[in-house]
Coordinates of N, CA and C in Angstrom, one line a residue:
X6 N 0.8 -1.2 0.0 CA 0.0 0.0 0.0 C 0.9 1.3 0.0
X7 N 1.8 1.0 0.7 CA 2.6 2.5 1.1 C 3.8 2.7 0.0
X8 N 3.6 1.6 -0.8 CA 4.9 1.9 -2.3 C 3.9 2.4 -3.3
X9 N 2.7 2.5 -3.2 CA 1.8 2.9 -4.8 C 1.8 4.1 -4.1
X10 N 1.5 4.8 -2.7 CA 1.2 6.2 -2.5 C 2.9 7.0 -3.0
X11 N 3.9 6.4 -2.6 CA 4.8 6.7 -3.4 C 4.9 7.1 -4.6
X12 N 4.7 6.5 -5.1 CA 4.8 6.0 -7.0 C 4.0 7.6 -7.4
X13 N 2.7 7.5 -6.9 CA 2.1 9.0 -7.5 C 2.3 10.1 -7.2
X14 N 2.9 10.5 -6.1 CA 3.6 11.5 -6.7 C 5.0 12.0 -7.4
X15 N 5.7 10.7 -7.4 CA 6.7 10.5 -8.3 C 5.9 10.6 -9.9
X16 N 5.2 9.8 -10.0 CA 4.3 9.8 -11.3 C 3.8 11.6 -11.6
X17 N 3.5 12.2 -10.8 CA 3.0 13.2 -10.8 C 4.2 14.3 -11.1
X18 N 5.1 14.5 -10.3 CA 6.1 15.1 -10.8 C 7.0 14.9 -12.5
X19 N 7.0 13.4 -12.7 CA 7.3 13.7 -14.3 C 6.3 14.4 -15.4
X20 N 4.8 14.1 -15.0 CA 3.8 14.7 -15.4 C 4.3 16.2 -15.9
X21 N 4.4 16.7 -14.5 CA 4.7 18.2 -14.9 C 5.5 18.1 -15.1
X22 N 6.7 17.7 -14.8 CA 8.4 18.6 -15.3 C 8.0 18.4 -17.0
X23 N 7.9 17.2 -17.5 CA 7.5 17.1 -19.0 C 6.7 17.9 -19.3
X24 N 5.6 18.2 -18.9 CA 5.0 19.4 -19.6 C 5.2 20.8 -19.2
X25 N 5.8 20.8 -18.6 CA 7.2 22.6 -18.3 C 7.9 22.3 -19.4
X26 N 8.6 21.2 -20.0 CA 10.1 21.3 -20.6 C 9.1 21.2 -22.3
X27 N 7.8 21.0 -22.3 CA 7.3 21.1 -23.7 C 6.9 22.3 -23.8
X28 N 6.2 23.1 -23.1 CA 5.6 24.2 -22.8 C 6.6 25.6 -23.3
X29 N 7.7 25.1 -22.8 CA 9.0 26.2 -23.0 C 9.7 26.0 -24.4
X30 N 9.7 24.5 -24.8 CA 10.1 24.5 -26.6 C 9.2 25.1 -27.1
X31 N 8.0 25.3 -27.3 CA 6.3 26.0 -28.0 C 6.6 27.2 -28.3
X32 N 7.1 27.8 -27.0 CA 6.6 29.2 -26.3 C 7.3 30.6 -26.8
X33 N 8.2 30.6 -27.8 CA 9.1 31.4 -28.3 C 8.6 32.5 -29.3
X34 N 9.0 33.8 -29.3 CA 8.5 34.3 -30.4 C 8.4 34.1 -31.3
X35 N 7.3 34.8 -32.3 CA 7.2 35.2 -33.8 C 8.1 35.9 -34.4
X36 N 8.1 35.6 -35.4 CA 9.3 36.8 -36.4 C 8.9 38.0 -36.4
X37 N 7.5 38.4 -36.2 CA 6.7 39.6 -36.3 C 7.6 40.6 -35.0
X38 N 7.1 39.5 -33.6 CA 7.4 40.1 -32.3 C 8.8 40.3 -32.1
X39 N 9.4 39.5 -32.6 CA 11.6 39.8 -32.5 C 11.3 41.4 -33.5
X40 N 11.0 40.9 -34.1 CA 11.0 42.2 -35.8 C 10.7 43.7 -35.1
X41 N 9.3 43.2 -34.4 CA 9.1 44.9 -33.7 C 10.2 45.0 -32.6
X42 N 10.4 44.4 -31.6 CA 10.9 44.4 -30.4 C 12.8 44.7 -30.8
X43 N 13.1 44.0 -32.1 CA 14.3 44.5 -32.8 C 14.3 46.4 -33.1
X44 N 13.5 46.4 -33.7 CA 12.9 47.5 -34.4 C 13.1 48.7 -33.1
X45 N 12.3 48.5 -32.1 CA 12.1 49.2 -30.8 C 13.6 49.4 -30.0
X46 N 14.6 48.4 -29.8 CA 15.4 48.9 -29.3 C 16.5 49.2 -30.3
X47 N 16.7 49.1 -31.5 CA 17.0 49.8 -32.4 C 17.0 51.4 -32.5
X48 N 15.2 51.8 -32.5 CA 15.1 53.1 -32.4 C 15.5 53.9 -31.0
X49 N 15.5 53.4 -29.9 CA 15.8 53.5 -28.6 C 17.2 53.7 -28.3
X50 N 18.4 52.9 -29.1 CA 19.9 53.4 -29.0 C 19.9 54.5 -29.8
X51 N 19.6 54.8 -31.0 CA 19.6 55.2 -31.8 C 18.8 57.1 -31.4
X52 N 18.1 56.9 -30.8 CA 17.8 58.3 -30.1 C 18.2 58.7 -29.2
X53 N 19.2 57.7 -28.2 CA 20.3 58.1 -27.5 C 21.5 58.5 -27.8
X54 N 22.3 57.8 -28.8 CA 23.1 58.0 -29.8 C 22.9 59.5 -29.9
X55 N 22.0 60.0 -30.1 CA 21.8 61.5 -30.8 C 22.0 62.2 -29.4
X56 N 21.5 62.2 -28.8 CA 21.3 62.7 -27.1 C 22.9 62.7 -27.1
X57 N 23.2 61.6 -26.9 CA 24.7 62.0 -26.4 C 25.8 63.2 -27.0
X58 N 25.1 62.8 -28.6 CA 26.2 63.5 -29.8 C 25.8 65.5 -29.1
X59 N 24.8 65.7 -29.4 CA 24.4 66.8 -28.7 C 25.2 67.0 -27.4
X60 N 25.7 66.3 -26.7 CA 26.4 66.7 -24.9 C 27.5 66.6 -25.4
X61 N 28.4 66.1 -26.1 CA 29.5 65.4 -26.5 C 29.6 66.8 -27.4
X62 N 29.0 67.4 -28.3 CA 29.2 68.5 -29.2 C 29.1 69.9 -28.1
X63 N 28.6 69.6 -27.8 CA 28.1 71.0 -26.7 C 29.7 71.0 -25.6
X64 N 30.1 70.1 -25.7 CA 31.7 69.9 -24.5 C 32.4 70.0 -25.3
X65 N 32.4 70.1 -26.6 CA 33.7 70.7 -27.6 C 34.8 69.3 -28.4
X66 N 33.4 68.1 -28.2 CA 33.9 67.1 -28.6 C 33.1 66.8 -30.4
X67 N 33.4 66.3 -31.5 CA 32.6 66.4 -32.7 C 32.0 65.1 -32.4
X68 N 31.0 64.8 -32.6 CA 30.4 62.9 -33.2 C 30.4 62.9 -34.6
X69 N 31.3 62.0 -35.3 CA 31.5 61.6 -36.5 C 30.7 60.3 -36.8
X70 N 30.7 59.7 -38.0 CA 30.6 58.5 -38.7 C 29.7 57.3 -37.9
X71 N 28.8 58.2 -37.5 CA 27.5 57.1 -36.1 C 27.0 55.8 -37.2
X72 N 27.2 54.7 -36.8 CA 26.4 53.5 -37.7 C 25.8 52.2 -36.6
X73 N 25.3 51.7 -37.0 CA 24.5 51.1 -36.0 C 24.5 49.8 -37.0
X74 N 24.4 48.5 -36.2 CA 24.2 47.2 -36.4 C 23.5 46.1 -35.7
X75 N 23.4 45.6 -35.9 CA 22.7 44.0 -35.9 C 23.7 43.3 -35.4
X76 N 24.0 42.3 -34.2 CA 24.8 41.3 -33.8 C 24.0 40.1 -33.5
X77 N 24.3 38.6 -34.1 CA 24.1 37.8 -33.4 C 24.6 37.5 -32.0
X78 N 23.3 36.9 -31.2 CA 23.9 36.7 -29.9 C 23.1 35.1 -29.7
X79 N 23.3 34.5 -28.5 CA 22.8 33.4 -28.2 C 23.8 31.8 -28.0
X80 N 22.8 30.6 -28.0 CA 23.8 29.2 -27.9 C 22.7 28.8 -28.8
X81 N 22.9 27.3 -28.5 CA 22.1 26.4 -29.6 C 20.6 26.2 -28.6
X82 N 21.0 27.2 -27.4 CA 19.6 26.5 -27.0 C 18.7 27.8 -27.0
X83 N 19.0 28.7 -27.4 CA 18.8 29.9 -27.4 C 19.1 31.1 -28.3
X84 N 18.3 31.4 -29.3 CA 18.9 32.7 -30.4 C 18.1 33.7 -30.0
X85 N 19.4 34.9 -30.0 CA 18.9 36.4 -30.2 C 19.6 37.2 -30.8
X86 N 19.1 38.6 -30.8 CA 19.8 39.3 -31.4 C 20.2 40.9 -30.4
X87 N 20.8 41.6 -31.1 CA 21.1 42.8 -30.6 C 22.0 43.8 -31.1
X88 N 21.3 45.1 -30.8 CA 21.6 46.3 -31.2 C 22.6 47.1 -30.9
X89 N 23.8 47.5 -31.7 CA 24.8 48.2 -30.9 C 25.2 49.4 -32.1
X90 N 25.7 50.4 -31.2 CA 25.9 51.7 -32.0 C 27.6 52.0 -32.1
X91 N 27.9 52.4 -33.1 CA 29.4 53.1 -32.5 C 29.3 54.7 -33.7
X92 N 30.5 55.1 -33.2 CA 30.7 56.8 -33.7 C 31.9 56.9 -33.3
X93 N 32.3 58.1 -34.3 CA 33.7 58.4 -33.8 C 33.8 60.0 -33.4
X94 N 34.4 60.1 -32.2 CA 34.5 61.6 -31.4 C 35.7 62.1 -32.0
X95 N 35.7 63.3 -32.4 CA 36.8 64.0 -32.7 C 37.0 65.2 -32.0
X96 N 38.6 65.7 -31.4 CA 38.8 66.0 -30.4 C 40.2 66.7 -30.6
X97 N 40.7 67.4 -29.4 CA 42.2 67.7 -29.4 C 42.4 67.4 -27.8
X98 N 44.1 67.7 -28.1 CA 44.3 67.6 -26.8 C 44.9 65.7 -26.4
X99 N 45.7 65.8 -25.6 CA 45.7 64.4 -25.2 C 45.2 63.4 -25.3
X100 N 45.4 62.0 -25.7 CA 44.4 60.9 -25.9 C 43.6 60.7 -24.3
X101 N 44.3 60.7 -23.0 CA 43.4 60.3 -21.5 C 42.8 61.7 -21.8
X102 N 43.2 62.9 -21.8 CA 42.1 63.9 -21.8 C 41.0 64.6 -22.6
X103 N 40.7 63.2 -23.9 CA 39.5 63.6 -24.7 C 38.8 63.1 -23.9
X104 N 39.1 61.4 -23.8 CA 38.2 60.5 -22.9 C 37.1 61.2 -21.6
X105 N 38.5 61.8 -20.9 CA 38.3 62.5 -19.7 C 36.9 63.3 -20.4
X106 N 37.4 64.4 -21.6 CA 36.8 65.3 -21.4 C 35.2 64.4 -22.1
X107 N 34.8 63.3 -22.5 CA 33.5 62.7 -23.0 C 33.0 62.6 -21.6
X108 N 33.9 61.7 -21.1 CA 33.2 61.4 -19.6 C 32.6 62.4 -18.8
X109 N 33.1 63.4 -18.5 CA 32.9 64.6 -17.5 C 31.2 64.8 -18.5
X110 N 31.4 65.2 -19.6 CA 30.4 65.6 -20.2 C 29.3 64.6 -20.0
X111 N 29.2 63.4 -20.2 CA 28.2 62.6 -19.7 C 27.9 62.4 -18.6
X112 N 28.8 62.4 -17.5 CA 28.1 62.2 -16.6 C 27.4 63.9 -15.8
X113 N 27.8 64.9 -16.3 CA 26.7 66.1 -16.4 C 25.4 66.0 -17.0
X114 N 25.7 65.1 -17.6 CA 23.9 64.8 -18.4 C 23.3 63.5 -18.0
X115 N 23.9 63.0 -16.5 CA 23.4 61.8 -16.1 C 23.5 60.5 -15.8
X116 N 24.9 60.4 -16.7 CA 25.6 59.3 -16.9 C 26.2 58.6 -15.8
X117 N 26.6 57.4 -15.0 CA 27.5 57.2 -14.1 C 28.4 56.3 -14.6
X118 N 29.7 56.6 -14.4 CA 30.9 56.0 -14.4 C 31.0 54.8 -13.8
X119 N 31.5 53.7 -14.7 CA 31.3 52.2 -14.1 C 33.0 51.6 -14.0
X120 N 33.9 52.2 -14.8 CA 35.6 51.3 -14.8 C 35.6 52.9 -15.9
X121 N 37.4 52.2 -15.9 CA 37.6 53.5 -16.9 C 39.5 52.9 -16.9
X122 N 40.2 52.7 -17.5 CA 41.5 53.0 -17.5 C 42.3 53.8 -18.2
X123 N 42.4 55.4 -17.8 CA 43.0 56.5 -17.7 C 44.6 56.4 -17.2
X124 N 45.1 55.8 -16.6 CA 46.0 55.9 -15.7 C 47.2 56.3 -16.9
X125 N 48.4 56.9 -16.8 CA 49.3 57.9 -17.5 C 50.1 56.7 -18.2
X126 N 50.3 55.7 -17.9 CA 50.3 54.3 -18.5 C 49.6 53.8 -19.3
X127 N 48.5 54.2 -19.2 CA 47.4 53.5 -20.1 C 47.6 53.8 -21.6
X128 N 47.4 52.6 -22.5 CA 48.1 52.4 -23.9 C 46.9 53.2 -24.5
X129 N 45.9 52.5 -24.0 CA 44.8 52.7 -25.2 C 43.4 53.7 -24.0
X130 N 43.5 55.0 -24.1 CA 42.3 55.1 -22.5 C 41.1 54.8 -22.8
X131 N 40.1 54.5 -21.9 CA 39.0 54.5 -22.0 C 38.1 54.4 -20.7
X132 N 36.7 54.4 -20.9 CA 36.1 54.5 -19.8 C 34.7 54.0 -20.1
X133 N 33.9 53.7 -19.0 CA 32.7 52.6 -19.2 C 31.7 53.7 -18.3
X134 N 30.5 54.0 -19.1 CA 29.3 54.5 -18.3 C 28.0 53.8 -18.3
X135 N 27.1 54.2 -17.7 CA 25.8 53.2 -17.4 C 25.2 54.7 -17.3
X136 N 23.7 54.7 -17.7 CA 22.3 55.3 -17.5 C 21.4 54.7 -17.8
X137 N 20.6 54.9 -17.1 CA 19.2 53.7 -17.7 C 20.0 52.1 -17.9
X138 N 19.1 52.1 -18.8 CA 19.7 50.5 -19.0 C 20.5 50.8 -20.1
X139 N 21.1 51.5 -20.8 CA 22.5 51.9 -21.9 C 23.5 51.9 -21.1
X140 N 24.4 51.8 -22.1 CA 26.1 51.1 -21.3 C 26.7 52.1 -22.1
X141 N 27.5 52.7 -22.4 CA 29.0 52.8 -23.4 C 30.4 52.5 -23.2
X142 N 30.8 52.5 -23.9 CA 32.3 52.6 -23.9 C 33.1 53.2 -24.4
X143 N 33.9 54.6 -24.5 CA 34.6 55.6 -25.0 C 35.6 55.1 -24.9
X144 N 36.7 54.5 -25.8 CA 38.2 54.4 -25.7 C 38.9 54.6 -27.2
X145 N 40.0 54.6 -27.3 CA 40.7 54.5 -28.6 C 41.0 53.0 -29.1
X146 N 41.0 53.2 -30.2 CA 40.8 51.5 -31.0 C 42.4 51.5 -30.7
X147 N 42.3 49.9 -30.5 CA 43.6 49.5 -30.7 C 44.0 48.7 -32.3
X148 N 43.0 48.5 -33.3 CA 43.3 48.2 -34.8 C 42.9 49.0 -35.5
X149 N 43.7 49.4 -36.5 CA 43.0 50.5 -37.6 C 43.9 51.5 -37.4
X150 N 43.2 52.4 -38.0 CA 43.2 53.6 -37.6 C 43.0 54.1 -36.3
X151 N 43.8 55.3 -35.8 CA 43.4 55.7 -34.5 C 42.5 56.7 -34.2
X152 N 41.2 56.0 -33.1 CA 39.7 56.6 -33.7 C 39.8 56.7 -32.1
X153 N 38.9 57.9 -31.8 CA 38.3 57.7 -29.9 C 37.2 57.2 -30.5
X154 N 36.2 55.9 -30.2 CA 35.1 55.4 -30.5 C 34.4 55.2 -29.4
X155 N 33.2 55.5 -29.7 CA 32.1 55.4 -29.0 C 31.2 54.3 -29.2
X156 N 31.0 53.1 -28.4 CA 30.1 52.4 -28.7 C 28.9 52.3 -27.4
X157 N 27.5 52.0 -28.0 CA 26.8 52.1 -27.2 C 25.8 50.8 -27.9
X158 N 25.1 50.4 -26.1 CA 24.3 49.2 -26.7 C 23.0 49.3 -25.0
X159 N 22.0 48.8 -25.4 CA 21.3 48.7 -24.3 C 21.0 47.5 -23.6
X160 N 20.9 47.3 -22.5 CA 21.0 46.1 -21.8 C 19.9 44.8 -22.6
X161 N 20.5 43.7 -22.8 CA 19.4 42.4 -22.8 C 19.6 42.5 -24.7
X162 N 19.1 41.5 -24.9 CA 19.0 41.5 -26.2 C 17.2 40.8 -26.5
X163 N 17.6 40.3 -27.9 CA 16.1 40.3 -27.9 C 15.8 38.7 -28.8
X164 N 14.8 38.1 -27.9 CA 15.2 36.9 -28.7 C 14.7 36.2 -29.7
X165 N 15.0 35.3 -30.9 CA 14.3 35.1 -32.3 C 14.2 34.0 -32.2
X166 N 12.9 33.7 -33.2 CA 12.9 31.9 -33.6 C 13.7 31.3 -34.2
X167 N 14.0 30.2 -33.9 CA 15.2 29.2 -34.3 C 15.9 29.1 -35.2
X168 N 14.7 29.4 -36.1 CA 14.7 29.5 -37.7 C 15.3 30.6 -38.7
X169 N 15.3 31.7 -37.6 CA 15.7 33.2 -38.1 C 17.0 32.9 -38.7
X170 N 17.2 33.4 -39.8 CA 18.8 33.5 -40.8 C 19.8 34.1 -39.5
X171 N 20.8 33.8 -39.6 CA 22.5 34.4 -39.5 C 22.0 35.6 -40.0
X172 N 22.5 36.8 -39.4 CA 22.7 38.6 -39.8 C 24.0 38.2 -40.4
X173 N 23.7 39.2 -41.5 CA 25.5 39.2 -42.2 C 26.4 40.2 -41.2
X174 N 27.2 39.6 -40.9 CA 28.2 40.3 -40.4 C 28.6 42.2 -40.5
X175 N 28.1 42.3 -41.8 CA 28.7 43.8 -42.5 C 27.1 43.8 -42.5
X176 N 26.4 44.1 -41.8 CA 25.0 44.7 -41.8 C 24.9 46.4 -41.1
X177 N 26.1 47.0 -41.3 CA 25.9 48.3 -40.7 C 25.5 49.3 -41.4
X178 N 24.4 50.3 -40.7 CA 23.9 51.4 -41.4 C 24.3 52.8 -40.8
X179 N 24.1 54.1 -41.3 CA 24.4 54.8 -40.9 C 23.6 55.4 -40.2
X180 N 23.7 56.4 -39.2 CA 22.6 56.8 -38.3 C 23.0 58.5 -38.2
X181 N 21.4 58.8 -39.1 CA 21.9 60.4 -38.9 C 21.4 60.8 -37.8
X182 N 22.7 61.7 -37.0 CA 22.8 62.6 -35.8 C 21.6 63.8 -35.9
X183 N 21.2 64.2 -37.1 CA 20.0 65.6 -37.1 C 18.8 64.9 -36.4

């Protein structure tokens, strides 16, 4: 008697965990919902982007060459995507004290400072801020040409059905600052 009262709720718990672990393969977005929800935080960096170019120009810094892309993100058990901006500041003066002077400027308009390495050693400077849920990172590239770049991206990404194509890699567009 007291091994069958066993059994059911052993029986009962496979019940559900199996129908949790079907429920969650189903349950994924439409291409429609990634598409707007892409769309939405797309337009969302992209009007911060501008915000900033405005503080950054107003501090006697230029915003150049703003373009915006598409990154894949995810594993095999999970696809998404996400949005990231970059631009290039043009500036005088010292490489730590353009940086400096982006920083100071942003965090006058709200920004807070998260890492940063300035130090008189520092090869390449840069520095990390957070508002809202936007991140950036202001430093000098270390390939290329030598750029102070700005990249910005907003927390989380956004996630697609399984089926969604690979983004090409060179999917960048430009994003006008007016």
């Amino acid at each position: 008697m007291m091994e069958g009262m066993t059994r059911l709720p052993l029986r009962l718990l496979l019940v559900l965990t199996l129908g949790l672990a079907l429920a969650a393969c189903g349950g994924g977005p439409s291409s429609e919902e990634s598409a707007d929800a892409l769309a939405s935080m797309k337009s969302s960096v992209d009007d911060e982007l501008r915000a900033m170019a405005g503080v950054l120009d107003a501090s006697g810094l230029s915003v150049e060459q703003a373009t915006g892309r598409v990154d894949d993100k995810g594993m095999s058990t999970r696809r998404a995507q996400d949005y990231l901006a970059r631009a290039v500041l043009v500036g005088s003066g010292d490489e730590a004290g353009q940086v400096e002077q982006a920083a100071t400027a942003l965090e006058d308009a709200g920004w807070t400072r998260k890492a940063a390495g300035l130090d008189a050693g520092e090869a390449n400077p840069w520095v990390q801020l957070e508002r809202d849920d936007f991140r950036t990172t202001i430093g000098w590239t270390k390939v290329g040409p030598r750029e102070l770049a700005l990249r910005l991206d907003q927390a989380g990404d956004v996630e697609v059905p399984d089926d969604t194509p690979v983004v090409d890699r060179d999917n960048s567009e430009d994003i006008p600052l007016d």
